[in-house]
Amino acid sequence: MGTSAGASSVDKTPFGTTQDGKAVDLYTLTNDRGASVKFIAYGGIITAINVPDRSGKLGNIVLGFKDLADYDSRSPYFGALIGRYGNRIGGAKFTLDGTQYQLAANNGPNSLHGGRKGFDKVVWTVEPLTNLSGAAARLSYTSPDGEEGYPGTLTVRVVYTLTDDNELRIDYEAKTDKPTVVNLTSHSYFNLAGDGAGGIDDHILTINADRYTPVDATLIPTGQLASVTGTPFDFRHGMPIGARIRASDPQMVYGRGYDHNFVLNRSGSGLSLAARVYEPRSGRIMEISTTEPGVQFYSGNFLDATLVGAAGRQYRQTDGFCLETQHFPDSPNKPSFPTTVLKPGETLKSTTIYKFSTDASEMP
Ligand code: BGC
């Protein structure tokens, strides 16, 4: 451990104490190019991703707070690990093997992001890892049987790796001792122009999806897999995020912008490209590959200028966007969606890679 020039490293410093008295450390993964990812043991929250712009200048491209107290009390899931069930479960209940499980309704009538105290609000055990391809750390958490209403003791391991190729790789693993449902994701709000740089309307987004899952007024999928053709959801060729964000399409009204799951075009079960984002001013590019079947594109619609970020700037609507790789919302109540059931003896394995580069190499 410790920094040495040119070599990847994992460093640790104290970040504060939670309201219930738990000490929380901040970890910094640095690769041999000097890029870094910072995260805290509380919620596994990624507090900064420092990657170069086209001139090589490093800048933080995720939204976040300066202090633990803000993460602890008022965060809209900035950078957090989300579980047990990322996204919504309709009516805050589901039935598994004939038993109905009741969850906390923390988002209108629905359950959102694991309930009142999801994985974003627990302190994870962190171990730095020796990894030849970059800097890495393993985060572990054991969720007791019945926690937040979910059956089974769930053992979760997540590995964050910052590779020497400027990729943030997130590997998820989970095991249970009773049948249960699981949907793990990571909830960074990105702004590739830099944290606090303003709106994300000009970011050019491509999503590798022919279909998406339309929702009702409470953002629960109807069950239909609808074609994106001719809708504001067609991102098959790069489009500015802001180009159609004010469309009168009822789906866009329900979400107050984009807050929808896209059905990824996949070939096989391995990693495949989900999305690409290009920010013209900085030249930064982010490409996301995943083993997951879906990605929730959320355009930061509920940011309302009441939060001030680490850069000392207010966050307003659409100052950041999320691309949460995941299974589809409400899958436990939608038998036609890819299953989120995990059984004893099985191991859930899932990987998402965020690759950062710039257009510098494409310039004359
Ligand atoms: C959801 C949004 C929600 C946000 C919370 C996203 O994953 O899709 O509806 O407001 O998380 O910050």
CSV table of C-alpha atoms and ligand atoms in Angstrom, one decimal, residues 75-78 87-88 107 112-113 187 189 219 259-260 296-298 302 322 324 326, ligand 1:
chain,number,residue,atom,x,y,z
A,75,SER,CA,-27.9,11.7,-0.7
A,76,PRO,CA,-29.9,10.8,-3.7
A,77,TYR,CA,-27.8,7.6,-3.9
A,78,PHE,CA,-24.7,9.5,-5.3
A,87,ASN,CA,-34.7,0.1,-8.9
A,88,ARG,CA,-38.3,-0.3,-8.1
A,107,ASN,CA,-41.1,5.7,-3.2
A,112,LEU,CA,-36.9,1.8,-4.4
A,113,HIS,CA,-33.2,0.8,-4.2
A,187,HIS,CA,-25.4,4.6,-8.8
A,189,TYR,CA,-24.1,10.5,-11.4
A,219,LEU,CA,-42.4,4.3,-12.9
A,259,ASP,CA,-35.9,7.6,-16.0
A,260,HIS,CA,-36.3,4.3,-18.0
A,296,GLN,CA,-31.5,2.4,-16.3
A,297,PHE,CA,-30.9,5.8,-17.9
A,298,TYR,CA,-31.8,8.5,-15.4
A,302,PHE,CA,-35.1,15.1,-9.3
A,322,CYS,CA,-26.9,7.8,-14.3
A,324,GLU,CA,-27.3,1.9,-13.9
A,326,GLN,CA,-29.0,-4.0,-13.9
B,1,BGC,C1,-34.2,6.1,-10.2
B,1,BGC,C2,-34.8,7.5,-10.0
B,1,BGC,C3,-34.6,8.0,-8.7
B,1,BGC,C4,-33.1,8.0,-8.4
B,1,BGC,C5,-32.8,8.3,-7.0
B,1,BGC,C6,-32.8,6.3,-10.0
B,1,BGC,O1,-32.2,5.0,-10.1
B,1,BGC,O2,-34.5,5.6,-11.4
B,1,BGC,O3,-36.2,7.5,-10.2
B,1,BGC,O4,-35.1,9.2,-8.4
B,1,BGC,O5,-32.5,6.8,-8.7
B,1,BGC,O6,-31.7,9.2,-6.9
